[in-house]
Coordinates of C-alpha atoms in Angstrom, one line a residue:
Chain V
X1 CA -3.2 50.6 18.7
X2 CA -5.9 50.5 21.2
X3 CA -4.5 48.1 23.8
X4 CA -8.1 48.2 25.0
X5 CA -9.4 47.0 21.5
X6 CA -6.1 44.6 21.9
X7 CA -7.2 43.2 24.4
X8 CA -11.0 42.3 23.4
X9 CA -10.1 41.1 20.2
X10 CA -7.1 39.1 21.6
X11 CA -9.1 37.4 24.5
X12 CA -12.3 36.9 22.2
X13 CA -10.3 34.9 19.7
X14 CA -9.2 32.5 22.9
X15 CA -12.9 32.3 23.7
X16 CA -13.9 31.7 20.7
X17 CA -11.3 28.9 20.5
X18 CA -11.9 27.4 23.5
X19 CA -15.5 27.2 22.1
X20 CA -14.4 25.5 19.2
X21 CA -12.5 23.1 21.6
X22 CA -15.7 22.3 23.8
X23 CA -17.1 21.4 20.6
X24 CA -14.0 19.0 19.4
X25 CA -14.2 17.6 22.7
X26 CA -17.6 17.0 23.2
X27 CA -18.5 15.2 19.9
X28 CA -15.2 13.6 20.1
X29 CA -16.2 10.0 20.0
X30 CA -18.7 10.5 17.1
X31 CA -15.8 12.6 15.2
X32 CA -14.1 10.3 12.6
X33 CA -10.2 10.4 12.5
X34 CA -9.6 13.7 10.3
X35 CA -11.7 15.7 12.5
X36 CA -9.8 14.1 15.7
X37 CA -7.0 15.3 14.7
X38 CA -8.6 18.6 14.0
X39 CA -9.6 18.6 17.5
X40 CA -6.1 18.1 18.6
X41 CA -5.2 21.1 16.5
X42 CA -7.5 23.3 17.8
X43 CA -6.5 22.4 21.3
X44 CA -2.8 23.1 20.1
X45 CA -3.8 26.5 18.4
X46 CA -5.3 27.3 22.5
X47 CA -2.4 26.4 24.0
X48 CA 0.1 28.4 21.7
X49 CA -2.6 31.5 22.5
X50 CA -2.1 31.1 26.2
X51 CA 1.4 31.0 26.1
X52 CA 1.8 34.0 23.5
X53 CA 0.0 35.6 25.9
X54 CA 2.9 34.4 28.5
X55 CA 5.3 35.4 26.7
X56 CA 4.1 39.2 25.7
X57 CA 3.7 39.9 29.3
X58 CA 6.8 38.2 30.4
X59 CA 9.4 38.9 27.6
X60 CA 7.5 41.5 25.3
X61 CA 7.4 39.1 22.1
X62 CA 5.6 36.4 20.9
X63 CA 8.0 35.4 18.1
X64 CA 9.3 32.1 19.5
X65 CA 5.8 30.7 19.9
X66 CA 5.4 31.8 16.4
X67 CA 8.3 30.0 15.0
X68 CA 6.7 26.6 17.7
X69 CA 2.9 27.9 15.6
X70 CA 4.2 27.3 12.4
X71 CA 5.2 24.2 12.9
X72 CA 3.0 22.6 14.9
X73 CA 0.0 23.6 13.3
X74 CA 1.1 22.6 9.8
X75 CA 1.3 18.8 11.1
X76 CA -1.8 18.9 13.1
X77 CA -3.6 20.8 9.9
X78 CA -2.3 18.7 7.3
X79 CA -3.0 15.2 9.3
X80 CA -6.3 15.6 8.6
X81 CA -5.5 15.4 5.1
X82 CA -3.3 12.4 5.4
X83 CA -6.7 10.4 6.7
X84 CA -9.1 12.3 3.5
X85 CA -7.3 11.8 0.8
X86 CA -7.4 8.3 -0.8
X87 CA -4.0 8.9 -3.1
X88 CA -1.5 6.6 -1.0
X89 CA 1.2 9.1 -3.4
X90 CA -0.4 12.3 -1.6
X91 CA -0.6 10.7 1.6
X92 CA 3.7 10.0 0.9
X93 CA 3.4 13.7 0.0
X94 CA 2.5 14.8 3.2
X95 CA 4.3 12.5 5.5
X96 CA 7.4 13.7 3.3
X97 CA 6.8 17.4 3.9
X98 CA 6.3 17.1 7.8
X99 CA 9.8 15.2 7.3
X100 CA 11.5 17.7 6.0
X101 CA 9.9 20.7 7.4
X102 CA 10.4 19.7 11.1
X103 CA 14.2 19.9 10.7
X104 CA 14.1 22.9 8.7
X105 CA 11.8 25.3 11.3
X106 CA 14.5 24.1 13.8
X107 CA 17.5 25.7 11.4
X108 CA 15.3 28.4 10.2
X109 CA 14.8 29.1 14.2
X110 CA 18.4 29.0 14.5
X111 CA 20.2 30.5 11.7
X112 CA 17.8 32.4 9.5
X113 CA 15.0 34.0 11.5
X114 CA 16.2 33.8 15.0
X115 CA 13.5 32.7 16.7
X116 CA 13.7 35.2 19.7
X117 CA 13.7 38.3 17.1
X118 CA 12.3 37.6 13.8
X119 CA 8.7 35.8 12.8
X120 CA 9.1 32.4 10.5
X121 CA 8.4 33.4 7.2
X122 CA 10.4 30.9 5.6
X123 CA 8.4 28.5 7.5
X124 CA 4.9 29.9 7.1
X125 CA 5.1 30.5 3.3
X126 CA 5.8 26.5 2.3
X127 CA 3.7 25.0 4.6
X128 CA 0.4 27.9 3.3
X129 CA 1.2 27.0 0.0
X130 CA 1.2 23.1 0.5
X131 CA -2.2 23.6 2.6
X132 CA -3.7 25.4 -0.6
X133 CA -2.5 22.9 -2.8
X134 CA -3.9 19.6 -0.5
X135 CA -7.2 22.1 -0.2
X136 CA -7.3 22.3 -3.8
X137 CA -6.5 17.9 -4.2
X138 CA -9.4 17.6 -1.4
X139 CA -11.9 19.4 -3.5
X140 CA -10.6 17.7 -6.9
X141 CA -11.0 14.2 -4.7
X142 CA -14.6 15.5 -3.6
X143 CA -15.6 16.0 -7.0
X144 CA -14.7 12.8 -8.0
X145 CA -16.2 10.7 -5.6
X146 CA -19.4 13.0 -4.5
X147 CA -21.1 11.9 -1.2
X148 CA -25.0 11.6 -0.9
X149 CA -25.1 14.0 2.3
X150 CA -26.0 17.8 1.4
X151 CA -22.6 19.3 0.5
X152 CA -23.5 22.1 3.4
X153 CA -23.6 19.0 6.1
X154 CA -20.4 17.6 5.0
X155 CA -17.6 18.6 7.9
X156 CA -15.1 17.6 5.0
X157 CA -16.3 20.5 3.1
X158 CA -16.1 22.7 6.0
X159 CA -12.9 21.9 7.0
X160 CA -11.6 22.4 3.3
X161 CA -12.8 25.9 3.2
X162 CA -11.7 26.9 6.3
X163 CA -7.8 25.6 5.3
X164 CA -8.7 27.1 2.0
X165 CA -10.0 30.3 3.5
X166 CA -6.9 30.8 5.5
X167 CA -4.2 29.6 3.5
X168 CA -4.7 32.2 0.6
X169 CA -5.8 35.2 3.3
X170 CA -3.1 34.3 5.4
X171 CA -0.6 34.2 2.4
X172 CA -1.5 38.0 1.4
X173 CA -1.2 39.0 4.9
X174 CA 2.2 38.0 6.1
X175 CA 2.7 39.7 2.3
X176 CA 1.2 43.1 4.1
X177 CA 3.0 42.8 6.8
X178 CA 6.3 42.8 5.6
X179 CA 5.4 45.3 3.3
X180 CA 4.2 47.9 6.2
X181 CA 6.3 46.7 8.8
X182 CA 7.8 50.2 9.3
X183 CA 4.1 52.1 8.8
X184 CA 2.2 52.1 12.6
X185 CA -1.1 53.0 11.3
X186 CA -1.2 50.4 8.2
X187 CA 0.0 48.0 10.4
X188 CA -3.1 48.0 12.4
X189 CA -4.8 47.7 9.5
X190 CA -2.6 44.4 9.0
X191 CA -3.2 43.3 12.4
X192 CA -7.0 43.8 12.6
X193 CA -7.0 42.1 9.2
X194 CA -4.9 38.9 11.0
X195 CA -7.5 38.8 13.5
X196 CA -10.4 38.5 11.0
X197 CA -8.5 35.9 9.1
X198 CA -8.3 33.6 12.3
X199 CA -11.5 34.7 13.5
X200 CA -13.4 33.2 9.9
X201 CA -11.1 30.5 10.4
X202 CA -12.0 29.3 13.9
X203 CA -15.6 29.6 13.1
X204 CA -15.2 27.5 9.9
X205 CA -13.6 24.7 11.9
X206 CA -16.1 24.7 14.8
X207 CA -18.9 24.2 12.0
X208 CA -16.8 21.5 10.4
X209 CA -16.6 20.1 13.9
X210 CA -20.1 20.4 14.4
X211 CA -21.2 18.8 10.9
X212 CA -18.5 16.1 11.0
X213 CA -19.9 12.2 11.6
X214 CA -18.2 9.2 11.5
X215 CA -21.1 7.5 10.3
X216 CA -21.4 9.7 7.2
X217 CA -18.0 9.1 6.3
X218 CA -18.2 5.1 6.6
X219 CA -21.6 5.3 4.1
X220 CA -20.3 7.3 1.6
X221 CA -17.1 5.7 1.4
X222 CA -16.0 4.2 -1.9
Chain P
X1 CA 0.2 58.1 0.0
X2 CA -1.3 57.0 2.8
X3 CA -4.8 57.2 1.9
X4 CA -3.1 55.2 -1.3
X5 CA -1.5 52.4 1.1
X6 CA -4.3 51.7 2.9
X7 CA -6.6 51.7 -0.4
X8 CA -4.0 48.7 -1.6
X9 CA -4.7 47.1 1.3
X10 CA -8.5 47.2 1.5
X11 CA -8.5 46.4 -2.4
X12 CA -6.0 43.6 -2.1
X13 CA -8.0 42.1 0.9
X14 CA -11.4 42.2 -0.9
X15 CA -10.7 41.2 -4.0
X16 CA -8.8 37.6 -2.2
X17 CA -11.8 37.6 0.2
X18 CA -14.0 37.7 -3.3
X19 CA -11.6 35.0 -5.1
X20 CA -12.0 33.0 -2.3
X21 CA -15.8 33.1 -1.7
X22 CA -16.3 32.8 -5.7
X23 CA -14.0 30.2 -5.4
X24 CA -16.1 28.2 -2.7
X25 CA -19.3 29.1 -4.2
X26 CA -18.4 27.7 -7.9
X27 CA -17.4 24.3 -6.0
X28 CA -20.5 23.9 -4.3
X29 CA -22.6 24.2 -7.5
X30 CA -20.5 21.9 -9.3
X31 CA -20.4 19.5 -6.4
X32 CA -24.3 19.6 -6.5
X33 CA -24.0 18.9 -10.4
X34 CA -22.2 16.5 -9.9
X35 CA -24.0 14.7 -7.0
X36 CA -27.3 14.9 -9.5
X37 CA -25.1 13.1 -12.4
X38 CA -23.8 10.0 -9.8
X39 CA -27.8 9.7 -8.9
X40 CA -29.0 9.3 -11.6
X41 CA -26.0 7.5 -12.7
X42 CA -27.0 5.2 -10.0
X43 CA -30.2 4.6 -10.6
X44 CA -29.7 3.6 -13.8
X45 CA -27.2 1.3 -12.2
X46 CA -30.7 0.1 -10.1
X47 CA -32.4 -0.4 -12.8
X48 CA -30.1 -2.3 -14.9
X49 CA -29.1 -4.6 -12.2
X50 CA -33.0 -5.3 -11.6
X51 CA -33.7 -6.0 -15.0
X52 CA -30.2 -8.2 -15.5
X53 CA -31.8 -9.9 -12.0
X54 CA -35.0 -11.1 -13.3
X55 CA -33.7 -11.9 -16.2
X56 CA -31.8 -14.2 -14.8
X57 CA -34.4 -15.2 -12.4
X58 CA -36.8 -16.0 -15.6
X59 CA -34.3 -17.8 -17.4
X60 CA -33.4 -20.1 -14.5
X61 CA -37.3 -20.8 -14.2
X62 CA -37.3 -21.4 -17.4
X63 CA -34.4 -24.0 -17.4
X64 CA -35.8 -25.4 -14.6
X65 CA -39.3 -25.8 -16.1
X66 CA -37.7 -27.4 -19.2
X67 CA -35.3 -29.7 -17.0
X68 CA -38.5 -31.1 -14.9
X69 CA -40.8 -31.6 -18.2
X70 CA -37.7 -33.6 -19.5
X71 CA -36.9 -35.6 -16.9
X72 CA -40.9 -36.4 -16.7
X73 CA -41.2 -37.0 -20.3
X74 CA -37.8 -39.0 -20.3
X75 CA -37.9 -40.6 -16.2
X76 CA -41.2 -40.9 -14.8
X77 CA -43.8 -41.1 -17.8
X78 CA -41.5 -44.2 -19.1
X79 CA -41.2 -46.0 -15.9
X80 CA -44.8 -45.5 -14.7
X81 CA -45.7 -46.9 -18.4
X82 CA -43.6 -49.6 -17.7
X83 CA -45.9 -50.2 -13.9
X84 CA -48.6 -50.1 -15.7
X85 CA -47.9 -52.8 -18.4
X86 CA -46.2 -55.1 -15.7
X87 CA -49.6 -54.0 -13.5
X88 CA -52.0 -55.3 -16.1
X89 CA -50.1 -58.1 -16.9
X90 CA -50.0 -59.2 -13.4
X91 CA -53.7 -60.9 -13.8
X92 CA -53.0 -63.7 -15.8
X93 CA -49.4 -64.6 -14.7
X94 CA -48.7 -67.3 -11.7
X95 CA -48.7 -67.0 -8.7
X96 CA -44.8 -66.6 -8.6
X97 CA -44.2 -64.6 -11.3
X98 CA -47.3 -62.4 -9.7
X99 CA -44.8 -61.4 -6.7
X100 CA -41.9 -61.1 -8.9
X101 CA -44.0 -58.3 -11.0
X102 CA -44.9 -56.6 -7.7
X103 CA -41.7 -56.4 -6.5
X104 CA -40.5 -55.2 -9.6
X105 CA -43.0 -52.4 -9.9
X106 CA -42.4 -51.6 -6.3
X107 CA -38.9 -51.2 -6.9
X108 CA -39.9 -48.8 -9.8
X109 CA -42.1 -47.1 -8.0
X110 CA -39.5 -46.2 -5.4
X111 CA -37.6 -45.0 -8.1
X112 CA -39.7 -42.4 -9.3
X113 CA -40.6 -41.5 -5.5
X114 CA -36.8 -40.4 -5.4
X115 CA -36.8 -38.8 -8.8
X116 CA -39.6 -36.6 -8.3
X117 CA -38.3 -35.7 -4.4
X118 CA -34.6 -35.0 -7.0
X119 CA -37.4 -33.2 -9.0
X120 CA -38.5 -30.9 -6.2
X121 CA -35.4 -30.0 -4.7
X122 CA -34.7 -29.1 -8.4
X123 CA -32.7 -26.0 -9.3
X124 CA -34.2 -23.0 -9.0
X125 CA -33.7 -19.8 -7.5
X126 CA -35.5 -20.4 -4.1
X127 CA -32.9 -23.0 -3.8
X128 CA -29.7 -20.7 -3.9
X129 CA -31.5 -18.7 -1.4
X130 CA -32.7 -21.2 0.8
X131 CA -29.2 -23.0 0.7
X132 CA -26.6 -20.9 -0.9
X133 CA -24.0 -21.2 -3.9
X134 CA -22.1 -24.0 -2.6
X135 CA -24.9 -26.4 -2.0
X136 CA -26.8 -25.7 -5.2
X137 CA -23.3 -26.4 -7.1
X138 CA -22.8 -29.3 -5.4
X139 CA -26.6 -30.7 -6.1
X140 CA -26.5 -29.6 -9.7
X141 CA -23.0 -31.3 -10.3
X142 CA -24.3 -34.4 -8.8
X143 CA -27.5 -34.2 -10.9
X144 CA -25.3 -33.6 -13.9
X145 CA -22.8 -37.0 -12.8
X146 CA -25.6 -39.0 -12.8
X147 CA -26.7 -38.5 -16.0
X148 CA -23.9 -39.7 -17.2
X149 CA -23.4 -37.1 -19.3
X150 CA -20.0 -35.6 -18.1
X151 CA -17.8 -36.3 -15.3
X152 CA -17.8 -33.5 -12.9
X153 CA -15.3 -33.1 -10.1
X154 CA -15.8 -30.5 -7.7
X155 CA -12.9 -28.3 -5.8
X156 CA -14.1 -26.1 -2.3
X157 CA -11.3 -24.4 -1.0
X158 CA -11.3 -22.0 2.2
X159 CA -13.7 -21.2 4.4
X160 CA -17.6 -20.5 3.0
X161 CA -18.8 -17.3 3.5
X162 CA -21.8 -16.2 1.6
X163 CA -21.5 -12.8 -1.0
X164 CA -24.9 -11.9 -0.3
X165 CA -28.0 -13.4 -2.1
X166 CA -28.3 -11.6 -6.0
X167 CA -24.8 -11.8 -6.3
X168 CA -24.8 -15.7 -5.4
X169 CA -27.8 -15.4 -7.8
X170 CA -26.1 -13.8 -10.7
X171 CA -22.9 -16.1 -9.7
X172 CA -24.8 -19.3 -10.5
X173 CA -26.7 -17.7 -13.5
X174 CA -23.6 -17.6 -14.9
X175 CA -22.4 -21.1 -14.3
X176 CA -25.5 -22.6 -15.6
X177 CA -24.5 -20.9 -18.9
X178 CA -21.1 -21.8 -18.7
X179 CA -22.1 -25.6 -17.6
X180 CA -24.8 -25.7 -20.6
X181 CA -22.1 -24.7 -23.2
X182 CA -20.2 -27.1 -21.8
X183 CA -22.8 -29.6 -22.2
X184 CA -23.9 -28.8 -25.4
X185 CA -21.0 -27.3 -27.8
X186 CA -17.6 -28.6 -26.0
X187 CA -18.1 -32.6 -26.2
X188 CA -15.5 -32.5 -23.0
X189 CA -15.9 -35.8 -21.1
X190 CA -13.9 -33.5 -17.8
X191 CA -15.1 -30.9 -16.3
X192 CA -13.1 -29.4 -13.6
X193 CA -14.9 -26.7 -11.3
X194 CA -13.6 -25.0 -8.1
X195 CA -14.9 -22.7 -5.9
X196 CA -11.9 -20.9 -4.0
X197 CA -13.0 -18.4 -0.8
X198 CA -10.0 -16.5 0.1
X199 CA -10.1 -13.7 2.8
X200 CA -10.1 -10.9 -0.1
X201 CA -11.1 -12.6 -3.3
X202 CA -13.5 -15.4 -4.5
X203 CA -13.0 -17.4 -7.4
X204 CA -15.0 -19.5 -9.9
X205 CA -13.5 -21.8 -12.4
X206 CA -15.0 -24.1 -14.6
X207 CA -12.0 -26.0 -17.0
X208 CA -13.4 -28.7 -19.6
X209 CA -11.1 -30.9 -21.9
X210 CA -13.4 -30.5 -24.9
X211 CA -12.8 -29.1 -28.4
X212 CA -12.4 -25.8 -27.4
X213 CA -12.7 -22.6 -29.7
X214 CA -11.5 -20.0 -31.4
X215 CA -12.9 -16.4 -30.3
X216 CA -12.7 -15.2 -34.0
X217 CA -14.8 -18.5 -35.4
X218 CA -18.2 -17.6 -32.7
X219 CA -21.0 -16.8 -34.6
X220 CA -23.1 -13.9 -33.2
X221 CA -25.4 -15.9 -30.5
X222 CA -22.1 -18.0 -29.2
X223 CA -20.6 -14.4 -29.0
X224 CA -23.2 -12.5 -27.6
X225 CA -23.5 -15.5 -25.1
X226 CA -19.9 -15.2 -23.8
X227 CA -20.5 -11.4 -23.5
X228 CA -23.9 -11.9 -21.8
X229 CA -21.6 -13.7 -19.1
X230 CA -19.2 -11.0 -18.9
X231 CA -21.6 -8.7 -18.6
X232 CA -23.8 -9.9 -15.9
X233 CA -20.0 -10.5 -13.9
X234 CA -19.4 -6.8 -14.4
X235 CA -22.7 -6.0 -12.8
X236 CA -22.1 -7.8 -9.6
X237 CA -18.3 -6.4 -9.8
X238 CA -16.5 -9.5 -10.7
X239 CA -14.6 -10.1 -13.7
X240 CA -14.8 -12.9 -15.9
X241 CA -12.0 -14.3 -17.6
X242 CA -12.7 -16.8 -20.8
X243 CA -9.8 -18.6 -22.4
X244 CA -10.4 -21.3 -24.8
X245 CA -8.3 -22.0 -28.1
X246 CA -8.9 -24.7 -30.8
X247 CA -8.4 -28.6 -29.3
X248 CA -7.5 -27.2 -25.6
X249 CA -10.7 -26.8 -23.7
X250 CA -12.1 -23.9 -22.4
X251 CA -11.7 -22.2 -19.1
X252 CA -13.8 -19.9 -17.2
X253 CA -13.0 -17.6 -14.3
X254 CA -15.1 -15.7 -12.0
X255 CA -13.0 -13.5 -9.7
X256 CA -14.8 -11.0 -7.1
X257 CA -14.1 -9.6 -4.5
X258 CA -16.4 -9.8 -1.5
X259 CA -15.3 -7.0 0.7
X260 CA -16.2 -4.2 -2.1
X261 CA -19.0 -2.6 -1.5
X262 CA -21.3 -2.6 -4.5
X263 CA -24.6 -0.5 -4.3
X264 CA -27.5 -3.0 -5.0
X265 CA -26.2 -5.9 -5.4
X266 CA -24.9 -6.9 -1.1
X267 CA -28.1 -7.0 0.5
X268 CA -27.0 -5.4 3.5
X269 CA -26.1 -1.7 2.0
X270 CA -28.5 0.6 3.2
X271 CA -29.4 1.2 -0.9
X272 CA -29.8 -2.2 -1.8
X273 CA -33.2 -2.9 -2.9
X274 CA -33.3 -6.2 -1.6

């Protein structure tokens, strides 16, 4: 691997989150709750970046901050969800799974996938496939009660996709990685494939953040 | 093999990146579809609610127009008649009986001063919105008491807050129907009507102790009237509730809920056409 390349691509993503940040933070009063919490999530998702960074220049891996990723995230990424949806049993659904997956990352990090050595799969592959499948009930929901703003100018939407977008990508991925974790060259491949995933999906949130009004969201509710 | 790796990977990759993007792109036409369906959906919604509004609006001129020409065939004509005769019988009584006449036709004609100012602040729509639900209950009950024709008593519970004009307007459309069947079919000499404002729900209940009926024996107009009633509540999003059997009265409810938001009929949505 290039570490030059490495480099770019690493420090451009932290831009680009920052970015995404300024934007959060900016429009934060005019966000409504959901997108709040998005916010917060992207501001979590830069501060896990920083110290990853920490961590590869002081102990040469970034696997603990994964296994502290994978859980945080999936609470600040599926709050949002628990303020959309309207089902009071989805909203139980996710307040369940945060629950039980805090406790679980902690013994996975302990026991199964030490969290100094090995990445949190175990973690990572529940909480993708419950974001797909509150993606998918956010969609279903949207159909059902369709707003009067342009689909296109509705941060809901946006935010959707981008959970959408990465769940499933991100799913395949960590699929290719194990599967070429011993192959150097296809790992790249992997790697630069990673970075495209979160690169798509930092972009997605910023224009969710950008679109998002509270106003909207007070007219067009039902 | 490696060239064969790395063409599972690319393939793999593209076709989720496809699946995805086909995905988001079928939603977005179908969300469009669908947003065409609910507006046209809702402006049929408009224009039902608009015609179901004037209709109601006509039909309470119309009562009120027929309520007037009664009470000035029945009230005034009679006792201005009655002035008149005493008037032009004045000239050849005594002195006495002179002042006694005047009086009398004074008194009369006081009457009918306070009968035609009952007369103009007569029911009609401009009243509800000049006054609101409440008031214009409480003036046609008291109209209705004096008559004579039923005794009313009136219930206000809570705190009055007002559900925004053409619902109030609908709201007492539907009473007057409910009060005329009284009036005409039931033969109740009670009639029991409360108006209860609770934080999250309003309720509208008119009880009389006449003969009741059955919902099988109604004959197509009393039917269609009860559903007329019904319908109109569904427009405003209320639900009626009519319960009446054979010898035990009849009792209508009315219960909405103020906090929904229904498109056209609160006038402060930003779709209402009000």
């Amino acid at each position: 691997m290039n570490p030059t390349a490495v480099f770019i691509i690493t420090y451009l993503y932290d831009i680009l989150l920052l970015l995404v940040v300024v934007i959060g933070a900016v429009r934060y009063k005019r966000l409504s709750t959901p997108f709040r919490m998005l916010t917060i999530a992207a501001i979590s998702s830069l501060i896990l970046n920083i110290l990853e960074n920490i961590f590869v220049a002081l102990y040469r891996t970034n696997a603990p901050i994964f296994h502290l990723r994978a859980i945080i995230e999936y609470i600040f990424y599926a709050l949002p969800y628990y303020y959309l949806f309207t089902s009071p049993t989805t909203k139980k659904i996710i307040v369940f799974s945060i629950v039980i997956l805090i406790p679980f990352s902690i013994i996975n990090a302990l026991f199964f996938q030490p969290f100094h050595k090995v990445f949190p799969t175990y973690v990572n592959l529940p909480t993708l496939g419950l974001l797909v499948g509150f993606s998918l009930l956010l969609f279903k929901q949207m159909l059902h009660y369709p707003s009067k703003t342009p689909i296109l100018k509705q941060g809901v939407f946006w935010f959707n996709t981008a959970i959408m977008f990465y769940s499933t990508t991100m799913f395949l991925n960590i699929g290719l990685s194990n599967v070429y974790i011993n192959n150097t060259a296809l790992y790249i491949l992997v790697f630069y494939l990673w970075y495209s995933i979160v690169y798509i999906f930092t972009i997605l949130v910023g224009i969710a953040l950008l679109t998002d009004k509270e106003e909207i969201n007070k007219t067009n509710a039902v | 093999m490696r060239f064969e790796d790395i063409k599972v990977v690319l393939l793999s990759t593209a076709a989720l990146f496809t699946l995805v993007t086909g995905f988001i792109i079928y939603f977005v036409v179908l969300y469009r579809n669908k947003q065409i369906q609910h507006k046209q959906e809702q402006e049929h919604l408009q224009s039902a609610f608009r015609q179901e509004l004037l209709k109601a609006q006509i039909e309470m001129q119309e009562d009120t127009l027929i309520h007037i020409s009664r009470e000035i065939h029945d009230n005034i004509t009679q006792v201005l008649s009655f002035v008149k005769l005493s008037m032009a019988m004045i000239a050849g009584a005594e002195e006495k009986q002179r002042i006694e006449r005047i009086n009398e036709s004074r008194e009369l004609v006081a009457q009918v001063i306070n009968d035609l100012r009952d007369l103009s602040k007569s029911l009609s729509f401009e009243h509800i919105t000049k006054f609101g639900l409440v008031k214009t209950i409480e003036t046609e009950t008291a109209r209705i008491n004096k008559s004579g024709l039923i005794k009313i008593t009136l219930l206000i519970e809570g705190e009055i807050y007002t559900l925004g004009e053409q619902r109030e307007l609908v709201l007492f459309r539907i009473f007057q129907e409910a009060l005329n069947n009284t009036l005409k079919h039931s033969g109740a000499r009670d009639l029991k009507i409360s108006l209860q404002y609770m934080p999250e729900m309003f309720t509208l209940t008119l009880e009389d102790n006449g003969s009741g009926f059955s919902f099988s024996s109604l004959d197509n107009q009393g039917g269609s009237g009860l559903k007329n009633m019904e319908n109109r509540a569904t427009l405003i999003g209320a639900v009626a509730t009519i319960a009446s059997s054979q010898g035990k009265g009849c009792k209508i409810n009315l219960a909405l809920n103020p906090l929904e938001k229904r498109l056209f009929t609160d006038g402060t949505h930003p779709d209402s056409f009000s």
